[in-house]
Amino acid sequence: MSTIQITLPDGSAREVPTGTTAAQVAAQIGPRLAKDALVARADGELVDLSQPLTHNAKLAILTPKDPDAVQVFRHSAAHLLAAAVLELYPNVKLGIGPPIENGFFYEFVRDQPFTPEDLEKIEAKMHELAAKDLPNERKLIPKPEAVELYRKSNQQFKCELVEEKAVEPMVSFYTTGKFIDFCRGPHIPSTGRIKAFKLMNVAGAYWKGDEKNPQMQRIYGACFVEQKDLDDYLHKLEEAKRRDHRKLGTELDLFSIQDEAGPGLIFWHPKGALIRRQMEDWLRAELIRRGYDLVYTPHIMRLDLWKTSGHANFYRENMFGPIEVEKADYQLKPMNCPGHILIFKSHLRSYRELPVRLAELGTVYRYERSGVLHGLLRVRGFTQDDAHIFCMPDQIEKEIQDCVEFAWEVLRVFGFSEYVVELSGGDPAHPEVYAGTREDWKRAEDALTNTLNRMNVPFKYIPGEAAFYGPKIDVKLVDAIGRPWQLTTVQFDFNLPRRFNLEYVGEDGSRHQPLMVHRALWGSVERFFGVLIEHYAGAFPAWLAPVQVSVLPVSGKFEDYAKKVTQQLKDAGFRVHLDDRNEKLQAKIRDAQLEKIPYMLILGGKEAEAGTISVRHRSKGDLGPRPIDQFVSDLRQEIDSHAIQ
Ligand SMILES: [Zn+2]
Ligand SMILES: [Zn+2]
C-alpha cells in the first residue's frame, strides 16, 4: 500500500495511506479536534475535510478559532439559505452567495420582494434543513453537463457563471440535500452545526454590480459558529442603533440636514453649535499652547491655483465645479493646503522661523455621491481641524512626536482610551510612482517609525498603502462599543513643496526646500462630533453638555428660590435651564433625563428653608442635599478637568 507524508503545523510528520482524508487525520490526532474541525488547509489551500490526500502535504485542521474556517462556515450557511429559499420558492433564480464580514448573503431574482414574514419563514426552513445534518458533498460534473443542468432548471445567472468561470473540463458542485450549487468550495462537512444565524435584511443589487443588469434581491444573514458570538454581535448592533448619531441628533436637537438646502450639508442647531464651540475653544487654546499659528483662508480661490497644486487634475472628481467670475474660473476649496502654502510663501522664510505651523478650522467642500452620504460622517461640506507644518529635516522627528502627543491629548480629553496606529509606507518595488526621491521617503518613513518606537506606540506598518506624495501615520480611535474610527492623520508631502517651489534660506545662506506635513486630529469637526454623539450615546460629559444643570422647583411655591439658584449658577458660568413649567416633579425629571442633562437640582420646602439644593445626576441618581457653593466648586472642577463619568 502506498503512503504519503503529512506534516502538521507543530512540525510533526506522520505517514498515512494515500487517499486518507483530512477528517481521518483529525480523528487520529484526537476526538476533540475531529469534533471541532470545520475544514482543512493543505499546502496553503483550503480543502474539504472529506477530500482524499494524494501526495505529501503540509496539513492544518482548522477549527472555529481560524478566521478562514469561519468564513467557510458562513459560506456553507449561504448555501443553506439558498437551499431553504428554493424549497419555499422554487421559481427564484439564483445569483451568488459569498460569506461576508459577520455573515453571508445570497442573491435571488424573484418577481415579488421578500417581506419580513418571508425572511421568518426562510429562517425557520434553514433551521429545519440544518437540523437534518445534511452532508455538503462535492461533485465534479463535465462543463457541458453543468451548463445543461442550469439551462434545464432555468437558472440563467448560474449558467452565465459556469460558462464564464469554469475553465477546466470538470466543474465542481456542492450538494446539500436536494440543493446543488456551482461552487469552488470548500464547505464544512454537513449542516448540523449551523445554528447561530439570523436573517437580517433584504437589499437590492444589480447582477455583477452593473446597473445595466437585472436587479437582484440580496438576503443578508448574520452568522457565527457559536451562539454567544451571534448574541454579542446582535447586541452590539442594537447598541449601535440606539447610539445612531442621526437619530440622537434629531432627538436632542443638535443638527439637521435639510433637503431644501441640499444633501450632505450640515445645519448646527443651537445645542449642537454650543458643543461645537466648546470643542473648538479647547482646540484653539491647545493649538496656541503648542506653538501653532491660527490662520483663515478664502473659501474660493482661482482654479489656476488648483492646477498648480495638481488637485484640478488628480482630485477633480471630488471637487465641486468651477465658478466663473469676470471671465476667470474660481474653485470652491476641497482642501486647505494651497491656502496655507500661499501664506508660507508670502515672504521669504529664514531657517530661524522654522518650523512654521499654520492651523485653521478650515471649511472645505467635496463632491461625494449622494448614495454614500451618511449623517455627519460622510458630508459635502465640512470643517477640517487642519494644520500644515513646514520644517527642516532635523526638526521632523520632534514635529511628528508633537503631532502624536497632541492626538493622545485629544483622545484623553474626549474620553477615548483605545486606539490603533497604522503607518502607511511606499511600495519599494515601484519607486517611480512616488513624488520625492528615495532618500526623502526613507528619511520620512524612518522619522515616523523612530518616533513611534521611541514613544513606545505599537503600530502596524503597511507597505504600499501610502499616497503618491508621502508616507503617513493614521490613528484610529476605538469607541465605547468597540468600533474603530479613522481620525488623526499625519501625512508627509513631497509633492506640494516642489509644485509651489517652497523655499527657506538655510543657515548656510543658500535656499532649501522645507519638509511639509499635513495633519488633522479630529479629521473634521462634523465627523468627530458624529463619533462623539455615538460614543457618549448623546450623554455628553459636563464640559461639553449644552445644558449642564436643570433646576427643578417642586412647585410654583418655590419659584423665587429656584430663580435665585439659577442666577447664582449662571453667574458661576454654568449653562443652566430653569424648568418652571407647571408640571409634576416626576415629569420634569423624566424630561431632563431624556435631554441627558448631567445635573438636576431639586428645590422644595426643605431646600428653600435651609438655602441648600438636592442634587440628582442623570446616571448616578440622587446624590442628596448640599450647599450651593459646594455644588458650584465640584461642578467647576468636573468641567475644568474635562472629567468623563
Ligand atoms: Zn458556494
Ligand atoms: Zn493639507
XYZ file of C-alpha atoms and ligand atoms in Angstrom:
647
model
C 0.000 0.000 0.000
C 1.385 3.404 -0.944
C 1.735 6.031 1.715
C 2.215 9.794 1.868
C 3.745 12.027 4.459
C 1.604 14.614 6.223
C 3.357 17.432 8.079
C 1.313 19.103 10.785
C 1.613 22.764 11.899
C 3.627 21.752 15.002
C 6.258 20.316 12.640
C 5.474 16.694 13.439
C 5.032 14.354 10.489
C 3.041 11.203 10.043
C 2.933 8.507 7.421
C -0.620 7.740 6.186
C -2.065 5.647 3.363
C -2.554 7.576 0.117
C -6.163 8.758 -0.045
C -6.521 9.380 3.668
C -8.844 12.325 4.288
C -8.140 15.342 6.482
C -11.041 14.218 8.677
C -9.283 10.890 9.265
C -6.051 12.668 10.148
C -8.008 14.852 12.595
C -9.514 11.731 14.183
C -6.016 10.270 14.619
C -4.849 13.438 16.362
C -7.725 13.414 18.805
C -11.500 13.228 19.185
C -11.690 16.841 20.323
C -10.077 18.154 17.134
C -12.166 15.815 14.987
C -15.285 17.233 16.577
C -14.258 20.889 16.250
C -12.809 20.668 12.735
C -14.596 22.692 10.056
C -12.231 22.481 7.108
C -8.545 21.867 6.368
C -5.658 23.679 4.769
C -3.383 21.528 2.616
C -0.246 23.218 1.248
C -1.884 26.593 1.771
C -5.163 25.730 0.006
C -8.444 25.373 1.863
C -9.931 21.914 1.253
C -12.913 19.882 2.438
C -12.241 17.604 5.383
C -13.534 14.751 3.199
C -11.031 15.380 0.423
C -8.629 12.439 -0.031
C -4.972 13.467 0.278
C -2.984 12.098 -2.636
C 0.528 13.415 -2.104
C 2.869 14.625 0.611
C 1.428 17.772 2.117
C 1.537 20.261 4.914
C -1.815 19.899 6.584
C -3.645 22.046 9.132
C -7.013 21.078 10.558
C -8.966 24.294 11.036
C -11.396 24.908 13.881
C -13.636 27.937 14.628
C -10.531 29.645 16.020
C -9.328 30.169 12.452
C -10.943 33.160 10.686
C -10.715 31.443 7.285
C -12.576 28.440 8.656
C -15.314 30.710 9.995
C -15.707 32.222 6.530
C -16.083 28.719 5.088
C -18.712 28.069 7.759
C -20.565 31.234 6.693
C -20.333 30.253 3.060
C -21.980 26.930 3.958
C -24.707 28.911 5.712
C -25.222 30.871 2.467
C -25.785 27.574 0.630
C -28.234 26.583 3.340
C -30.101 29.847 2.739
C -30.327 29.171 -0.990
C -31.500 25.614 -0.303
C -34.252 26.917 2.001
C -35.338 29.628 -0.452
C -35.557 27.128 -3.327
C -37.711 24.785 -1.236
C -40.111 27.602 -0.401
C -39.995 29.482 -3.712
C -38.949 27.020 -6.418
C -39.079 29.638 -9.180
C -36.426 32.018 -7.868
C -33.268 32.488 -9.911
C -30.007 32.196 -8.056
C -27.110 34.654 -8.168
C -24.056 34.381 -5.946
C -23.800 33.633 -2.233
C -20.472 34.528 -0.610
C -19.506 34.838 3.054
C -19.015 38.414 4.271
C -17.900 40.052 7.495
C -20.092 38.682 10.308
C -22.232 36.585 7.992
C -23.226 35.917 4.414
C -25.636 36.853 1.684
C -27.232 35.110 -1.228
C -28.850 36.912 -4.127
C -32.022 35.978 -5.912
C -34.301 37.190 -8.666
C -37.938 36.867 -7.727
C -40.973 38.779 -9.021
C -42.208 39.779 -5.563
C -39.984 41.374 -2.954
C -39.041 39.229 0.026
C -41.003 40.521 3.030
C -40.002 40.310 6.715
C -42.544 37.471 7.009
C -40.807 35.656 4.144
C -37.492 36.010 5.972
C -39.023 34.436 9.075
C -40.279 31.521 7.026
C -36.929 31.123 5.292
C -35.080 31.234 8.587
C -37.337 28.524 10.017
C -36.766 26.403 6.908
C -32.999 26.864 7.269
C -33.169 25.627 10.862
C -35.246 22.667 9.713
C -32.726 21.730 6.999
C -29.761 22.337 9.309
C -31.222 20.022 11.936
C -31.256 17.210 9.348
C -27.465 17.473 9.328
C -27.384 17.226 5.523
C -23.908 16.486 4.161
C -22.264 19.089 1.901
C -20.905 16.876 -0.853
C -18.519 17.853 -3.611
C -19.346 16.618 -7.115
C -17.408 17.013 -10.340
C -19.502 17.410 -13.483
C -18.257 17.904 -17.066
C -18.701 21.539 -18.046
C -21.263 21.000 -20.858
C -23.358 18.907 -18.496
C -23.154 21.637 -15.861
C -24.356 24.264 -18.320
C -27.166 21.962 -19.375
C -28.156 21.341 -15.751
C -28.657 25.048 -15.157
C -30.272 25.632 -18.549
C -32.870 22.969 -17.797
C -33.661 24.483 -14.413
C -33.875 27.998 -15.886
C -31.014 29.305 -13.756
C -29.654 31.744 -16.339
C -27.340 33.577 -13.944
C -25.740 30.351 -12.794
C -25.452 29.301 -16.420
C -23.593 32.522 -17.123
C -21.268 31.914 -14.176
C -20.417 28.370 -15.231
C -19.719 29.474 -18.797
C -17.526 32.331 -17.618
C -15.758 30.890 -14.643
C -15.409 27.174 -15.167
C -12.244 26.661 -17.203
C -11.389 23.053 -16.523
C -13.150 20.174 -18.191
C -14.737 19.252 -14.851
C -16.772 21.731 -12.841
C -17.151 21.424 -9.082
C -20.576 21.499 -7.466
C -21.756 21.037 -3.912
C -24.954 19.331 -2.903
C -26.806 19.988 0.329
C -29.736 17.577 0.356
C -31.704 18.337 -2.815
C -29.893 21.608 -3.375
C -26.995 21.713 -5.801
C -24.748 24.725 -6.374
C -21.887 25.550 -8.715
C -19.144 26.300 -6.232
C -15.418 26.045 -5.828
C -15.804 25.208 -2.152
C -14.665 24.122 0.287
C -17.513 23.643 2.745
C -17.983 22.335 6.242
C -18.892 18.625 6.237
C -22.612 18.993 6.981
C -25.325 21.445 8.011
C -25.789 20.267 11.607
C -23.553 22.863 13.201
C -25.195 25.837 11.510
C -27.392 27.110 14.323
C -26.236 30.607 15.236
C -27.554 32.739 12.396
C -30.186 35.374 11.798
C -31.521 36.748 8.521
C -31.095 40.496 8.795
C -32.453 42.279 5.755
C -33.004 42.351 2.022
C -31.191 44.825 -0.216
C -31.299 45.456 -3.936
C -28.167 44.911 -6.008
C -27.519 44.725 -9.724
C -26.256 41.458 -11.108
C -22.470 41.716 -11.085
C -22.814 45.259 -9.754
C -23.642 46.628 -13.225
C -26.685 48.887 -13.385
C -27.493 47.675 -16.889
C -28.052 44.185 -15.465
C -31.172 42.836 -13.763
C -31.866 43.791 -10.180
C -31.311 41.029 -7.618
C -32.611 40.777 -4.067
C -29.831 40.083 -1.621
C -30.822 38.386 1.595
C -28.250 39.173 4.260
C -27.677 36.989 7.291
C -25.530 37.319 10.382
C -23.800 34.052 11.210
C -21.339 32.747 13.775
C -20.182 29.308 14.813
C -21.152 29.921 18.444
C -24.500 31.275 19.611
C -22.740 33.515 22.130
C -20.854 35.290 19.358
C -24.079 35.882 17.434
C -25.749 37.235 20.572
C -22.819 39.598 21.187
C -22.918 40.787 17.607
C -26.679 41.408 17.636
C -26.375 43.206 20.939
C -23.676 45.430 19.504
C -25.876 46.214 16.514
C -28.723 47.158 18.856
C -26.343 49.389 20.782
C -25.149 50.989 17.560
C -28.760 51.659 16.569
C -29.505 53.189 19.959
C -26.452 55.407 19.577
C -27.002 56.361 15.927
C -25.940 59.997 15.723
C -28.608 60.797 13.142
C -31.355 59.607 15.473
C -29.840 61.283 18.549
C -29.050 64.411 16.546
C -32.779 64.864 15.943
C -33.945 63.750 19.398
C -31.527 66.074 21.175
C -31.983 68.833 18.576
C -28.260 69.040 17.780
C -28.142 69.289 13.988
C -30.088 68.695 10.816
C -29.644 68.125 7.111
C -32.262 69.968 5.069
C -33.433 68.811 1.719
C -34.189 72.405 0.713
C -30.530 73.292 1.201
C -29.082 70.155 -0.343
C -27.733 66.786 0.736
C -24.594 66.432 2.820
C -24.722 69.972 4.208
C -24.986 70.345 7.954
C -27.081 72.784 9.984
C -25.777 73.108 13.516
C -28.710 73.857 15.818
C -28.109 75.915 18.981
C -27.305 72.920 21.192
C -25.035 71.283 18.624
C -23.401 74.630 17.899
C -22.770 75.093 21.606
C -20.983 71.763 21.844
C -19.000 72.631 18.740
C -17.923 75.891 20.306
C -16.670 74.060 23.414
C -14.747 71.655 21.188
C -13.269 74.436 19.100
C -12.400 76.633 22.081
C -10.494 73.759 23.622
C -8.723 73.059 20.346
C -7.748 76.664 19.656
C -6.320 77.116 23.150
C -4.394 73.877 22.756
C -3.084 74.888 19.293
C -1.774 78.162 20.647
C -0.203 76.434 23.647
C 1.573 74.045 21.258
C 3.059 76.729 19.056
C 0.652 76.779 16.117
C -0.366 79.989 14.354
C -4.072 80.271 13.600
C -4.987 81.493 10.125
C -8.051 81.926 7.913
C -8.042 81.370 4.158
C -10.693 82.085 1.472
C -13.332 79.507 0.557
C -12.933 80.109 -3.147
C -9.697 80.679 -4.983
C -8.655 80.806 -8.621
C -8.830 77.495 -10.432
C -5.247 78.130 -11.598
C -4.083 77.682 -8.023
C -5.629 74.215 -8.039
C -3.859 73.493 -11.297
C -0.559 74.389 -9.677
C -1.357 72.171 -6.697
C -2.421 69.357 -9.033
C -5.865 68.989 -7.446
C -7.610 70.219 -10.606
C -6.188 67.123 -12.206
C -5.946 64.218 -9.777
C -8.634 65.381 -7.344
C -11.118 66.674 -9.939
C -13.757 64.000 -9.283
C -14.068 65.078 -5.651
C -14.447 68.786 -6.352
C -17.483 70.963 -6.963
C -17.390 72.503 -10.449
C -15.629 75.838 -11.070
C -17.471 79.171 -10.684
C -16.881 81.825 -13.335
C -16.347 85.395 -12.172
C -15.137 88.162 -14.539
C -14.053 85.561 -17.075
C -11.843 83.772 -14.585
C -12.637 80.385 -13.079
C -12.744 80.056 -9.319
C -12.802 76.870 -7.316
C -14.582 76.116 -4.046
C -11.804 74.713 -1.909
C -11.706 70.949 -1.317
C -8.560 71.316 0.841
C -6.810 73.952 2.890
C -3.242 73.140 1.873
C -2.775 75.576 -1.040
C -4.099 78.445 1.081
C -1.600 77.718 3.834
C 1.166 77.390 1.275
C 0.387 80.867 -0.047
C 0.721 82.237 3.481
C 4.038 80.414 3.907
C 5.200 81.863 0.587
C 4.053 85.391 1.376
C 7.602 86.262 2.334
C 10.968 84.591 2.090
C 11.417 82.414 5.148
C 14.606 82.069 7.117
C 15.601 78.853 8.879
C 15.163 80.815 12.116
C 11.405 80.969 11.532
C 11.023 77.205 11.096
C 9.076 75.225 11.986
C 6.092 77.198 10.736
C 2.850 75.595 11.925
C -0.250 77.034 10.292
C -3.582 75.854 11.665
C -7.109 76.553 10.536
C -10.550 75.251 11.290
C -10.951 75.275 7.542
C -14.275 74.555 5.889
C -13.932 72.604 2.664
C -16.378 71.294 0.078
C -16.061 67.965 -1.624
C -18.297 66.239 -4.062
C -19.449 62.931 -2.613
C -22.073 60.892 -4.455
C -25.459 61.222 -2.786
C -25.521 57.447 -2.256
C -22.544 57.486 0.115
C -23.584 60.491 2.206
C -24.208 59.463 5.806
C -25.297 61.861 8.554
C -22.283 63.733 9.891
C -19.841 61.033 8.833
C -19.909 61.493 5.044
C -20.870 65.009 4.010
C -20.257 67.523 1.231
C -19.221 70.487 3.350
C -17.129 70.097 6.470
C -14.605 71.831 8.652
C -11.215 70.221 8.987
C -9.105 70.850 12.050
C -6.293 71.257 9.607
C -2.675 72.255 10.022
C 0.415 72.310 7.843
C 3.881 72.146 9.272
C 6.868 73.422 7.289
C 10.180 72.454 8.786
C 13.798 71.406 8.272
C 14.838 67.743 8.111
C 16.425 67.763 11.571
C 13.195 69.093 13.079
C 10.888 66.487 11.672
C 11.035 63.829 14.392
C 10.136 66.308 17.082
C 7.271 67.632 14.961
C 5.909 64.120 14.391
C 6.166 63.354 18.081
C 4.309 66.566 18.934
C 1.533 65.623 16.498
C 1.169 62.148 18.006
C 1.186 63.548 21.547
C -1.432 66.063 20.513
C -3.534 63.195 19.157
C -3.185 61.388 22.521
C -4.380 64.511 24.302
C -7.432 64.626 22.019
C -8.214 61.000 22.852
C -7.799 61.600 26.583
C -9.798 64.813 26.775
C -12.663 63.466 24.675
C -12.846 60.242 26.655
C -11.325 57.536 24.463
C -8.903 55.025 25.893
C -8.222 52.665 22.987
C -6.581 53.358 19.667
C -4.940 51.666 16.691
C -1.983 53.166 14.825
C -1.030 52.405 11.231
C 1.978 53.568 9.280
C 1.469 53.588 5.519
C 4.674 53.387 3.534
C 5.667 53.354 -0.109
C 5.910 50.271 -2.262
C 9.664 49.645 -2.661
C 9.015 47.730 -5.878
C 7.567 50.810 -7.598
C 9.550 53.874 -6.533
C 8.716 55.562 -9.852
C 5.077 56.222 -8.921
C 6.002 58.354 -5.916
C 6.784 62.030 -5.572
C 10.118 62.771 -3.907
C 13.391 60.904 -4.006
C 14.086 57.516 -2.468
C 16.151 59.250 0.208
C 13.239 61.585 1.009
C 10.971 58.615 1.514
C 13.456 56.671 3.547
C 14.086 59.651 5.789
C 10.352 60.296 6.207
C 9.474 56.678 6.935
C 12.394 56.440 9.345
C 11.223 59.594 11.110
C 7.731 58.162 11.507
C 8.996 54.738 12.616
C 11.624 56.116 15.014
C 9.156 58.463 16.611
C 6.544 55.766 17.186
C 9.190 53.388 18.521
C 10.668 55.999 20.798
C 7.180 56.738 22.126
C 6.531 53.006 22.621
C 3.450 53.180 20.419
C 2.569 49.819 18.885
C 1.721 50.221 15.196
C 1.112 48.275 12.037
C 3.370 49.024 9.069
C 1.546 48.735 5.748
C 3.920 48.936 2.773
C 2.447 50.235 -0.472
C -0.519 51.891 1.264
C 0.833 55.452 1.173
C -0.476 58.111 -1.207
C 1.922 59.016 -4.013
C 3.003 62.200 -2.243
C 4.264 60.763 1.041
C 4.064 58.250 3.902
C 1.666 58.818 6.784
C 0.540 57.771 10.235
C -3.156 57.128 10.874
C -4.605 56.931 14.356
C -7.920 55.150 14.683
C -9.759 55.537 17.940
C -11.974 52.822 19.359
C -15.340 53.922 20.741
C -17.438 52.796 23.716
C -18.774 49.771 21.834
C -15.509 48.718 20.260
C -15.848 50.273 16.824
C -12.714 51.778 15.250
C -12.948 55.236 13.657
C -10.313 56.751 11.417
C -9.477 60.212 12.758
C -5.970 61.560 13.073
C -3.650 61.637 10.079
C -0.063 62.870 9.985
C 0.900 62.965 6.326
C 4.216 63.805 4.664
C 4.092 65.656 1.371
C 6.961 65.686 -1.139
C 4.720 66.897 -3.936
C 3.331 70.312 -2.991
C 6.640 71.879 -1.820
C 8.046 71.091 -5.246
C 4.974 72.193 -7.205
C 4.854 75.504 -5.322
C 8.605 75.903 -5.231
C 8.729 76.321 -1.471
C 11.992 77.585 -0.068
C 13.706 78.856 3.003
C 17.120 80.374 3.475
C 19.263 77.958 5.453
C 21.984 78.607 7.967
C 24.444 78.227 5.066
C 22.835 81.193 3.301
C 21.541 79.111 0.411
C 17.988 78.110 -0.411
C 16.441 74.801 0.585
C 13.092 73.126 0.209
C 11.284 72.679 3.525
C 9.598 69.436 4.523
C 5.843 69.702 4.609
C 3.426 67.739 6.794
C -0.377 67.853 6.686
C -2.041 66.880 9.886
C -5.614 66.734 11.148
C -6.505 65.434 14.603
C -10.289 65.112 14.524
C -10.314 64.796 10.757
C -13.330 67.042 10.586
C -15.427 68.754 13.216
C -18.600 67.229 11.772
C -17.281 63.701 11.670
C -15.722 63.890 15.126
C -18.954 65.313 16.515
C -20.832 62.352 14.981
C -18.377 59.958 16.627
C -18.748 61.759 19.974
C -22.547 61.546 19.828
C -22.333 57.788 19.266
C -19.517 57.258 21.772
C -21.459 59.023 24.548
C -24.872 57.902 23.262
C -25.795 61.594 23.483
C -24.916 61.895 27.198
C -22.071 64.382 26.853
C -19.702 64.965 29.762
C -20.456 68.131 31.722
C -17.834 70.256 29.956
C -19.490 69.612 26.570
C -23.150 69.261 27.578
C -25.256 72.046 26.047
C -27.232 72.305 29.287
C -25.217 71.332 32.352
C -27.780 71.861 35.085
C -31.557 71.763 35.118
C -33.193 73.495 38.077
C -36.436 71.787 39.048
C -38.665 73.545 41.596
C -41.092 71.053 43.134
C -43.955 73.533 42.717
C -44.712 77.166 41.872
C -44.289 77.989 45.564
C -40.517 77.716 45.244
C -40.164 79.670 42.034
C -38.417 82.605 43.659
C -35.880 80.370 45.319
C -35.392 78.490 42.035
C -34.784 81.756 40.175
C -32.231 82.792 42.761
C -30.362 79.459 42.497
C -30.489 79.599 38.698
C -28.998 83.076 38.650
C -26.293 82.056 41.099
C -25.279 79.170 38.841
C -25.370 81.346 35.723
C -23.154 83.848 37.488
C -20.750 80.997 38.197
C -20.565 80.469 34.414
C -22.652 77.299 34.057
C -25.210 76.544 31.364
C -28.424 76.307 33.350
C -32.051 75.730 32.471
C -34.872 76.581 34.866
C -37.803 74.231 34.353
C -40.601 76.396 35.747
C -43.375 74.623 33.859
C -46.463 73.770 35.812
C -45.610 70.034 35.728
C -45.167 67.316 38.320
C -41.588 66.849 39.533
C -41.512 63.328 38.053
C -42.307 64.703 34.586
C -39.595 67.345 34.899
C -37.048 64.727 35.939
C -38.067 62.457 33.079
C -37.654 65.248 30.525
C -34.269 66.285 31.912
C -33.182 62.620 31.731
C -34.366 62.417 28.107
C -32.350 65.517 27.313
C -29.391 63.830 29.037
C -28.696 66.875 31.210
C -25.899 65.887 33.641
C -27.313 67.502 36.807
C -30.817 68.134 38.101
C -31.284 70.321 41.174
C -34.478 69.614 43.051
C -35.806 72.510 45.091
C -38.649 72.128 47.625
C -39.558 73.409 51.096
C -36.633 71.780 52.891
C -34.089 73.190 50.466
C -35.619 76.689 50.372
C -35.626 76.795 54.158
C -32.029 75.636 54.559
C -30.762 77.522 51.497
C -29.454 74.255 50.004
C -30.145 72.138 46.923
C -30.830 68.429 46.364
C -28.689 67.050 43.572
C -29.646 64.335 41.129
C -27.230 63.038 38.490
C -28.514 61.622 35.172
C -26.730 58.269 35.632
C -25.826 58.131 39.340
C -29.303 59.085 40.567
C -29.912 61.003 43.810
C -26.765 62.425 45.394
C -28.544 64.122 48.301
C -28.651 67.691 49.652
C -25.685 70.050 49.801
C -24.844 73.745 49.974
C -24.879 75.561 46.620
C -21.257 76.645 46.988
C -20.125 73.057 47.270
C -22.055 72.066 44.133
C -20.560 75.032 42.292
C -16.990 74.139 43.187
C -17.487 70.410 42.445
C -19.010 71.111 39.047
C -16.347 73.694 38.247
C -13.730 71.049 38.987
C -15.556 68.450 36.860
C -15.765 70.842 33.903
C -12.212 72.148 34.142
C -10.755 68.650 34.285
C -12.901 67.524 31.310
C -13.999 64.652 33.544
C -15.798 61.715 31.951
C -18.041 59.877 34.363
Zn -20.606 28.275 -2.718
Zn -3.199 69.591 3.635
